[in-house]
Short mmCIF file of C-alpha atoms and ligand atoms in Angstrom, two decimals:
data_model
loop_
_atom_site.label_atom_id
_atom_site.label_comp_id
_atom_site.label_asym_id
_atom_site.label_seq_id
_atom_site.Cartn_x
_atom_site.Cartn_y
_atom_site.Cartn_z
CA UNK A 277 38.63 -83.40 17.54
CA UNK A 278 40.64 -81.39 20.05
CA UNK A 279 39.53 -82.60 23.47
CA UNK A 280 39.60 -80.19 26.41
CA UNK A 281 38.11 -80.52 29.90
CA UNK A 282 34.55 -79.26 30.38
CA UNK A 283 33.80 -79.23 34.08
CA UNK A 284 30.52 -78.52 35.79
CA UNK A 285 30.65 -78.69 39.58
CA UNK A 286 31.85 -82.12 40.52
CA UNK A 287 31.63 -83.58 37.02
CA UNK A 288 33.70 -83.33 33.89
CA UNK A 289 31.69 -84.09 30.77
CA UNK A 290 34.64 -84.82 28.50
CA UNK A 291 37.52 -87.28 28.75
CA UNK A 292 40.76 -87.70 26.84
CA UNK A 293 41.49 -91.22 25.51
CA UNK A 294 45.26 -90.74 25.32
CA UNK A 295 45.32 -89.11 28.74
CA UNK A 296 43.32 -91.98 30.24
CA UNK A 297 45.73 -94.44 28.60
CA UNK A 298 48.69 -92.57 30.10
CA UNK A 299 46.98 -92.74 33.48
CA UNK A 300 46.53 -96.51 33.16
CA UNK A 301 50.14 -96.93 32.07
CA UNK A 302 51.48 -95.05 35.07
CA UNK A 303 49.39 -97.24 37.39
CA UNK A 304 50.67 -100.37 35.62
CA UNK A 305 54.26 -99.09 35.92
CA UNK A 306 53.79 -98.52 39.64
CA UNK A 307 52.43 -102.03 40.20
CA UNK A 308 55.24 -103.61 38.18
CA UNK A 309 57.81 -101.74 40.29
CA UNK A 310 56.52 -103.42 43.45
CA UNK A 311 57.62 -106.79 44.91
CA UNK A 312 55.72 -109.88 43.73
CA UNK A 313 52.80 -111.17 45.77
CA UNK A 314 53.20 -114.42 47.69
CA UNK A 315 49.84 -115.85 46.76
CA UNK A 316 47.73 -113.83 44.34
CA UNK A 317 44.29 -114.75 43.02
CA UNK A 318 44.48 -115.88 39.39
CA UNK A 319 40.92 -115.46 38.12
CA UNK A 320 39.40 -112.21 39.24
CA UNK A 321 36.16 -110.42 38.54
CA UNK A 322 35.90 -106.74 39.39
CA UNK A 323 32.41 -105.24 39.57
CA UNK A 324 32.87 -101.48 39.09
CA UNK A 325 36.18 -101.96 37.27
CA UNK A 326 36.51 -98.83 35.16
CA UNK A 327 37.48 -96.03 37.58
CA UNK A 328 38.71 -95.38 41.11
CA UNK A 329 39.24 -98.27 43.50
CA UNK A 330 37.78 -100.93 41.18
CA UNK A 331 40.06 -99.97 38.31
CA UNK A 332 43.06 -100.08 40.64
CA UNK A 333 41.90 -103.53 41.81
CA UNK A 334 41.83 -104.77 38.24
CA UNK A 335 45.28 -103.35 37.48
CA UNK A 336 46.83 -104.79 40.66
CA UNK A 337 45.23 -108.22 40.05
CA UNK A 338 46.42 -108.37 36.45
CA UNK A 339 49.81 -106.70 36.49
CA UNK A 340 50.76 -107.54 40.08
CA UNK A 341 49.27 -111.01 40.30
CA UNK A 342 49.19 -112.10 36.66
CA UNK A 343 45.44 -112.70 36.93
CA UNK A 344 42.89 -113.17 34.19
CA UNK A 345 40.32 -110.44 34.80
CA UNK A 346 36.71 -109.81 33.97
CA UNK A 347 35.60 -106.20 34.46
CA UNK A 348 32.01 -104.99 34.80
CA UNK A 349 31.15 -101.30 34.56
CA UNK A 350 28.65 -98.76 33.30
CA UNK A 351 30.33 -96.37 30.89
CA UNK A 352 29.74 -94.45 27.68
CA UNK A 353 31.75 -95.23 24.57
CA UNK A 354 32.85 -92.24 22.49
CA UNK A 355 31.25 -91.43 19.17
CA UNK A 356 32.60 -89.53 16.19
CA UNK A 357 31.33 -86.27 17.67
CA UNK A 358 31.30 -86.83 21.41
CA UNK A 359 33.91 -88.10 23.82
CA UNK A 360 33.24 -91.24 25.80
CA UNK A 361 33.45 -91.41 29.57
CA UNK A 362 36.81 -91.74 31.30
CA UNK A 363 35.92 -95.22 32.52
CA UNK A 364 35.37 -96.33 28.94
CA UNK A 365 38.79 -95.10 27.81
CA UNK A 366 40.40 -96.51 30.96
CA UNK A 367 38.95 -99.92 30.17
CA UNK A 368 40.02 -99.81 26.51
CA UNK A 369 43.56 -98.90 27.62
CA UNK A 370 43.56 -101.57 30.32
CA UNK A 371 42.45 -104.30 27.93
CA UNK A 372 45.02 -103.27 25.33
CA UNK A 373 47.80 -103.36 27.90
CA UNK A 374 46.60 -106.67 29.36
CA UNK A 375 46.49 -108.30 25.95
CA UNK A 376 49.94 -107.02 25.11
CA UNK A 377 51.17 -108.60 28.32
CA UNK A 378 49.50 -111.90 27.37
CA UNK A 379 46.82 -111.61 30.06
CA UNK A 380 43.19 -112.61 29.58
CA UNK A 381 40.86 -109.61 29.95
CA UNK A 382 37.20 -109.25 29.07
CA UNK A 383 34.87 -106.40 29.94
CA UNK A 384 31.11 -105.99 30.22
CA UNK A 385 29.56 -102.58 29.86
CA UNK A 386 26.06 -102.42 31.33
CA UNK A 387 24.03 -102.57 34.50
CA UNK A 388 25.75 -104.73 37.13
CA UNK A 389 22.56 -104.69 39.21
CA UNK A 390 20.62 -106.61 36.55
CA UNK A 391 20.10 -110.37 36.31
CA UNK A 392 21.04 -110.24 32.62
CA UNK A 393 24.52 -108.94 33.43
CA UNK A 394 25.07 -111.63 36.02
CA UNK A 395 23.96 -114.32 33.53
CA UNK A 396 26.19 -112.97 30.79
CA UNK A 397 29.25 -112.81 33.02
CA UNK A 398 28.63 -116.31 34.41
CA UNK A 399 28.30 -117.72 30.89
CA UNK A 400 31.67 -116.18 30.02
CA UNK A 401 33.31 -117.51 33.19
CA UNK A 402 32.04 -121.00 32.33
CA UNK A 403 33.26 -120.77 28.79
CA UNK A 404 36.62 -119.10 29.35
CA UNK A 405 37.82 -119.54 32.90
CA UNK A 406 35.84 -122.34 34.54
CA UNK A 407 35.84 -120.65 37.92
CA UNK A 408 36.68 -117.45 39.77
CA UNK A 409 38.84 -117.13 42.89
CA UNK A 410 38.39 -113.45 43.74
CA UNK A 411 35.44 -111.08 43.39
CA UNK A 412 36.03 -107.38 44.02
CA UNK A 413 32.82 -105.41 44.51
CA UNK A 414 33.51 -101.70 43.93
CA UNK A 415 30.31 -100.12 42.68
CA UNK A 416 29.41 -96.51 43.39
CA UNK A 417 26.09 -95.58 41.88
CA UNK A 418 23.36 -93.03 42.50
CA UNK A 419 20.58 -95.48 41.59
CA UNK A 420 19.70 -99.14 41.30
CA UNK A 421 16.84 -100.97 39.68
CA UNK A 422 16.05 -103.96 41.86
CA UNK A 423 15.75 -107.03 39.60
CA UNK A 424 13.21 -108.60 41.98
CA UNK A 425 10.61 -105.84 42.44
CA UNK A 426 11.56 -103.87 39.30
CA UNK A 427 11.65 -100.58 41.21
CA UNK A 428 14.38 -97.99 40.77
CA UNK A 429 15.84 -96.75 44.05
CA UNK A 430 17.92 -93.61 44.46
CA UNK A 431 20.67 -93.06 47.01
CA UNK A 432 21.17 -89.76 48.82
CA UNK A 433 24.08 -88.30 50.80
CA UNK A 434 22.33 -86.87 53.83
CA UNK A 435 22.65 -86.81 57.61
CA UNK A 436 20.15 -88.72 59.71
CA UNK A 437 17.92 -87.19 62.38
CA UNK A 438 19.12 -83.59 62.28
CA UNK A 439 20.56 -81.14 59.82
CA UNK A 440 24.34 -80.85 59.51
CA UNK A 441 26.23 -77.61 59.05
CA UNK A 442 29.91 -77.67 58.27
CA UNK A 443 32.65 -75.90 56.35
CA UNK A 444 32.57 -76.71 52.68
CA UNK A 445 34.71 -76.06 49.64
CA UNK A 446 33.30 -74.82 46.36
CA UNK A 447 35.67 -76.70 44.08
CA UNK A 448 34.78 -74.45 41.11
CA UNK A 449 35.68 -71.17 42.80
CA UNK A 450 38.04 -72.21 45.62
CA UNK A 451 35.75 -70.54 48.12
CA UNK A 452 35.52 -71.96 51.63
CA UNK A 453 31.98 -71.39 52.83
CA UNK A 454 29.57 -73.31 54.93
CA UNK A 455 26.88 -75.74 53.94
CA UNK A 456 23.80 -77.00 55.74
CA UNK A 457 22.39 -80.33 54.67
CA UNK A 458 18.90 -81.27 55.74
CA UNK A 459 18.36 -84.76 57.17
CA UNK A 460 17.05 -87.69 55.17
CA UNK A 461 13.28 -87.98 54.96
CA UNK A 462 10.81 -90.81 54.38
CA UNK A 463 12.34 -93.78 52.62
CA UNK A 464 15.63 -92.09 51.76
CA UNK A 465 17.67 -94.13 54.24
CA UNK A 466 16.15 -97.44 53.12
CA UNK A 467 16.59 -96.51 49.47
CA UNK A 468 20.26 -95.56 49.96
CA UNK A 469 20.82 -98.94 51.61
CA UNK A 470 19.11 -100.60 48.62
CA UNK A 471 21.55 -98.92 46.24
CA UNK A 472 24.84 -98.80 48.14
CA UNK A 473 24.36 -101.60 50.70
CA UNK A 474 25.37 -105.22 50.19
CA UNK A 475 22.18 -106.66 48.66
CA UNK A 476 23.53 -106.73 45.12
CA UNK A 477 26.93 -108.00 46.32
CA UNK A 478 25.11 -110.94 47.91
CA UNK A 479 23.09 -111.50 44.73
CA UNK A 480 26.31 -111.66 42.70
CA UNK A 481 27.87 -114.18 45.06
CA UNK A 482 24.71 -116.28 45.21
CA UNK A 483 24.51 -116.33 41.41
CA UNK A 484 28.19 -117.32 41.10
CA UNK A 485 27.77 -120.02 43.74
CA UNK A 486 24.58 -121.42 42.20
CA UNK A 487 26.34 -121.59 38.85
CA UNK A 488 29.17 -123.57 40.43
CA UNK A 489 31.89 -121.14 39.34
CA UNK A 490 33.25 -120.12 42.77
CA UNK A 491 36.64 -121.71 43.36
CA UNK A 492 37.26 -123.41 46.65
CA UNK A 493 38.84 -120.88 49.02
CA UNK A 494 37.60 -117.87 47.02
CA UNK A 495 37.73 -114.39 48.50
CA UNK A 496 35.41 -111.49 47.90
CA UNK A 497 35.96 -107.93 49.06
CA UNK A 498 33.83 -104.76 49.03
CA UNK A 499 35.01 -101.28 49.94
CA UNK A 500 33.91 -98.99 52.74
CA UNK A 501 34.91 -95.74 54.39
CA UNK A 502 34.83 -94.43 57.97
CA UNK A 503 36.85 -91.19 58.20
CA UNK A 504 37.10 -88.57 60.94
CA UNK A 505 34.41 -87.41 63.34
CA UNK A 506 33.94 -84.14 61.51
CA UNK A 507 32.44 -85.98 58.53
CA UNK A 508 30.52 -88.53 60.62
CA UNK A 509 27.14 -86.75 60.21
CA UNK A 510 27.39 -86.81 56.39
CA UNK A 511 29.22 -90.12 56.04
CA UNK A 512 29.52 -92.73 58.77
CA UNK A 513 26.38 -91.70 60.67
CA UNK A 514 24.56 -90.57 57.54
CA UNK A 515 22.58 -92.42 54.87
CA UNK A 516 25.71 -93.76 53.14
CA UNK A 517 27.01 -95.00 56.50
CA UNK A 518 23.82 -97.05 56.91
CA UNK A 519 24.49 -98.59 53.50
CA UNK A 520 28.06 -99.39 54.55
CA UNK A 521 26.74 -101.02 57.75
CA UNK A 522 24.56 -103.18 55.54
CA UNK A 523 27.62 -104.07 53.46
CA UNK A 524 29.30 -105.39 56.60
CA UNK A 525 26.18 -107.36 57.52
CA UNK A 526 26.22 -108.84 54.01
CA UNK A 527 29.82 -109.97 54.47
CA UNK A 528 28.92 -111.62 57.79
CA UNK A 529 25.85 -113.27 56.25
CA UNK A 530 27.81 -114.63 53.30
CA UNK A 531 30.53 -115.96 55.61
CA UNK A 532 27.93 -117.79 57.62
CA UNK A 533 25.84 -119.13 54.79
CA UNK A 534 28.25 -119.83 51.94
CA UNK A 535 31.31 -121.65 53.20
CA UNK A 536 34.16 -122.49 50.86
CA UNK A 537 35.42 -118.91 50.79
CA UNK A 538 35.52 -115.63 52.69
CA UNK A 539 33.91 -112.22 52.30
CA UNK A 540 35.75 -109.12 53.53
CA UNK A 541 35.01 -105.45 53.83
CA UNK A 542 38.08 -103.27 53.37
CA UNK A 543 37.97 -99.74 54.78
CA UNK A 544 39.87 -97.53 52.38
CA UNK A 545 41.33 -94.03 52.41
CA UNK A 546 39.42 -90.92 51.27
CA UNK A 547 40.60 -90.18 47.74
CA UNK A 548 39.60 -88.06 44.79
CA UNK A 549 37.32 -90.16 42.59
CA UNK A 550 34.18 -89.42 40.64
CA UNK A 551 32.14 -90.81 43.54
CA UNK A 552 33.85 -88.95 46.41
CA UNK A 553 33.84 -85.56 44.68
CA UNK A 554 30.03 -85.61 44.84
CA UNK A 555 29.93 -85.79 48.65
CA UNK A 556 29.48 -82.42 50.42
CA UNK A 557 32.30 -81.43 52.83
CA UNK A 558 34.54 -84.33 51.75
CA UNK A 559 36.52 -82.43 49.04
CA UNK A 560 37.69 -79.90 51.68
CA UNK A 561 38.68 -82.72 54.01
CA UNK A 562 40.54 -84.48 51.17
CA UNK A 563 42.39 -81.27 50.21
CA UNK A 564 43.59 -80.83 53.81
CA UNK A 565 44.38 -84.54 54.17
CA UNK A 566 46.48 -84.62 50.99
CA UNK A 567 48.59 -81.72 52.22
CA UNK A 568 49.25 -83.39 55.57
CA UNK A 569 49.93 -86.86 54.14
CA UNK A 570 52.11 -85.60 51.29
CA UNK A 571 54.20 -83.68 53.81
CA UNK A 572 54.40 -86.73 56.06
CA UNK A 573 55.49 -88.82 53.07
CA UNK A 574 52.70 -91.36 53.44
CA UNK A 575 50.21 -90.17 50.83
CA UNK A 576 48.71 -92.89 48.65
CA UNK A 577 46.37 -92.90 45.65
CA UNK A 578 43.98 -95.71 44.64
CA UNK A 579 46.73 -97.79 43.08
CA UNK A 580 49.04 -97.62 46.11
CA UNK A 581 46.11 -98.38 48.42
CA UNK A 582 45.06 -101.47 46.49
CA UNK A 583 48.63 -102.63 46.02
CA UNK A 584 48.90 -102.58 49.84
CA UNK A 585 45.53 -104.32 50.19
CA UNK A 586 46.84 -107.20 48.09
CA UNK A 587 50.42 -107.35 49.37
CA UNK A 588 49.51 -107.14 53.07
CA UNK A 589 46.13 -108.85 53.14
CA UNK A 590 44.54 -110.54 50.13
CA UNK A 591 47.65 -111.93 48.42
CA UNK A 592 50.05 -112.20 51.34
CA UNK A 593 49.89 -115.96 51.61
CA UNK A 594 48.32 -115.67 55.08
CA UNK A 595 45.00 -114.47 56.45
CA UNK A 596 44.25 -110.75 56.24
CA UNK A 597 44.73 -108.75 59.42
CA UNK A 598 41.33 -107.60 60.69
CA UNK A 599 40.15 -104.96 63.17
CA UNK A 600 37.82 -105.75 66.09
CA UNK A 601 34.82 -105.54 63.78
CA UNK A 602 36.38 -107.97 61.34
CA UNK A 603 37.31 -105.40 58.69
CA UNK A 604 40.53 -104.91 56.75
CA UNK A 605 41.87 -101.38 57.43
CA UNK A 606 43.94 -99.75 54.71
CA UNK A 607 42.74 -96.37 55.99
CA UNK A 608 45.20 -96.87 58.87
CA UNK A 609 47.63 -94.18 57.69
CA UNK A 610 44.82 -91.67 57.08
CA UNK A 611 43.41 -92.37 60.54
CA UNK A 612 46.82 -92.18 62.28
CA UNK A 613 46.76 -89.84 65.30
CA UNK A 614 49.31 -87.36 63.98
CA UNK A 615 47.70 -87.10 60.57
CA UNK A 616 44.25 -86.56 62.07
CA UNK A 617 45.49 -83.98 64.59
CA UNK A 618 47.14 -81.96 61.81
CA UNK A 619 44.05 -82.18 59.59
CA UNK A 620 41.81 -81.06 62.45
CA UNK A 621 43.96 -78.07 63.21
CA UNK A 622 43.96 -77.04 59.56
CA UNK A 623 40.20 -77.65 59.40
CA UNK A 624 39.58 -75.19 62.24
CA UNK A 625 41.73 -72.52 60.62
CA UNK A 626 41.04 -72.89 56.91
CA UNK A 627 39.42 -69.97 55.06
CA UNK A 628 39.15 -68.93 51.42
CA UNK A 629 42.20 -66.69 51.91
CA UNK A 630 44.55 -69.32 53.35
CA UNK A 631 43.19 -72.33 51.41
CA UNK A 632 46.23 -72.67 49.14
CA UNK A 633 48.57 -72.45 52.11
CA UNK A 634 46.76 -74.88 54.44
CA UNK A 635 45.47 -77.37 51.91
CA UNK A 636 46.54 -79.14 48.75
CA UNK A 637 43.61 -77.77 46.74
CA UNK A 638 45.81 -77.49 43.66
CA UNK A 639 46.65 -81.19 44.05
CA UNK A 640 42.94 -81.94 44.46
CA UNK A 641 42.09 -80.07 41.26
CA UNK A 642 44.84 -81.63 39.20
CA UNK A 643 43.96 -85.10 40.45
CA UNK A 644 40.30 -84.49 39.61
CA UNK A 645 41.27 -83.56 36.03
CA UNK A 646 43.59 -86.56 35.79
CA UNK A 647 40.57 -88.79 36.46
CA UNK A 648 39.35 -87.68 33.04
CA UNK A 649 42.74 -87.95 31.35
CA UNK A 650 43.75 -84.29 31.53
CA UNK A 651 47.08 -82.89 32.72
CA UNK A 652 49.17 -85.99 32.07
CA UNK A 653 52.76 -85.67 30.97
CA UNK A 654 53.60 -86.73 27.44
CA UNK A 655 50.08 -86.30 26.08
CA UNK A 656 49.63 -83.82 23.23
CA UNK A 657 46.40 -82.07 24.16
CA UNK A 658 46.58 -79.84 21.07
CA UNK A 659 46.53 -82.83 18.73
CA UNK A 660 43.50 -84.03 16.78
CA UNK A 661 42.25 -87.04 18.74
CA UNK A 662 39.81 -89.73 17.71
CA UNK A 663 37.15 -90.09 20.44
CA UNK A 664 35.97 -93.45 19.09
CA UNK A 665 37.86 -96.29 20.76
CA UNK A 666 36.86 -99.91 20.94
CA UNK A 667 37.38 -102.52 23.59
CA UNK A 668 39.59 -105.20 22.06
CA UNK A 669 37.31 -107.85 23.62
CA UNK A 670 34.48 -106.33 21.65
CA UNK A 671 31.80 -105.99 24.35
P1 NAI B 756 34.06 -94.57 41.16
O1 NAI B 756 32.96 -93.62 40.88
O2 NAI B 756 35.44 -94.19 40.73
O3 NAI B 756 33.76 -96.01 40.50
C1 NAI B 756 32.47 -96.56 40.44
C2 NAI B 756 32.45 -97.76 39.50
O4 NAI B 756 31.12 -98.30 39.52
C3 NAI B 756 32.75 -97.43 38.03
O5 NAI B 756 33.50 -98.48 37.46
C4 NAI B 756 31.36 -97.40 37.39
O6 NAI B 756 31.33 -97.69 36.00
C5 NAI B 756 30.69 -98.51 38.17
N1 NAI B 756 29.23 -98.47 38.13
C6 NAI B 756 28.38 -97.54 38.65
N2 NAI B 756 27.09 -97.91 38.44
C7 NAI B 756 27.13 -99.10 37.80
C8 NAI B 756 26.14 -100.01 37.32
N3 NAI B 756 24.83 -99.79 37.47
N4 NAI B 756 26.57 -101.13 36.68
C9 NAI B 756 27.87 -101.39 36.49
N5 NAI B 756 28.86 -100.58 36.95
C10 NAI B 756 28.48 -99.46 37.59
O7 NAI B 756 33.99 -94.87 42.72
P2 NAI B 756 35.04 -95.20 43.86
O8 NAI B 756 35.30 -93.98 44.65
O9 NAI B 756 36.18 -96.00 43.34
O10 NAI B 756 34.14 -96.13 44.80
C11 NAI B 756 34.15 -97.54 44.74
C12 NAI B 756 33.83 -98.07 46.12
O11 NAI B 756 34.85 -97.64 47.03
C13 NAI B 756 32.49 -97.53 46.70
O12 NAI B 756 31.87 -98.55 47.43
C14 NAI B 756 32.95 -96.43 47.63
O13 NAI B 756 32.05 -96.17 48.67
C15 NAI B 756 34.25 -97.04 48.17
N6 NAI B 756 35.19 -96.10 48.78
C16 NAI B 756 35.56 -94.93 48.14
C17 NAI B 756 36.40 -94.03 48.77
C18 NAI B 756 36.80 -92.75 48.11
O14 NAI B 756 37.30 -91.85 48.82
N7 NAI B 756 36.67 -92.59 46.83
C19 NAI B 756 36.94 -94.30 50.12
C20 NAI B 756 36.59 -95.59 50.65
C21 NAI B 756 35.71 -96.43 50.00
#
């Protein structure tokens, strides 16, 4: 079939296998162009490995550090008549490239929150790798079925206590308008913490530890975000912020209880991913941020961010540098004073009319499409393309 983008709001319901493969290749090329790590983990599991920050973590581990990788994700394979999800094609392309480079790579498509998935992955670690020295936890999900009480919890992106009104960008029309989001009600905060907090991260680590497959000196990292004050009500002080607080508490708990390894939370930069495009207000902030950081020459995407996470912190041969709260900060360039001052000024002035002048909305849109494999150089989008692609590892 001929595969074209079909977008609806913040989702694209099609994906291009060749485009996704080109995307993976350019990330691999970037990583290979960078200096070698001093001390990289060699057996890595990435939970949420198919898109965004988790995918970049898998690519950096494998092609930067030469690691064997296990990836866990929840994606849709393509069928004869329907395209698969981008994360599926990304993972097929990743595994193909890893195998070609002689690197071990296996993937598991299913629910990372379930006990069954944990058991399956642990059985594979035992059989193939013996133990694991790094666990990257990079899930972003709107719901989670708790394996203990069997209930399905949903996460929401809402302020807490009072409603929040702010400028907003309609990414379909390019209109800058304003949005009011009502505060979380009832159990919504607790349920968001259930889904996006650290409970499942802790369950993964406990399961790996109980199975005896955690290498001595292992590291585990999960990703968080802070951002500027103008998004505090919807992010840091909102329902998702509560979940991120819980993630930090989970890291502290694991560090106290487990021993033999260390858990970190890394605060990352705001970037266009499938998860971030669903957050109100954030796409406008990202469009303004991209413009400022590209002009300043310090813009990074997921792959550059994670490369820096490994080179400066996780694979540097020393201990990671931490902030006062004990977190790794690779959002440091985003949060730099000059960058934030410029973004704030643009934020105050931006309107529908001057959007293309003050922001990098065109960059935002093209990056969004690239997530689904569209708009990549060297890909023939007019060509008949087979949407059915299989993971070489067969899962
Ligand atoms: P994403 O949407 O690109 O990736 C989410 C991953 O989770 C995918 O691999 C998906 O398959 C997997 N997944 C979702 N539900 C699953 C399930 N039930 N079982 C197995 N896999 C499942 O998201 P993104 O943006 O890379 O986010 C990853 C982490 O990074 C999140 O914790 C997010 O809060 C954090 N982060 C994101 C930032 C951003 O601007 N995008 C900034 C800072 C942190």
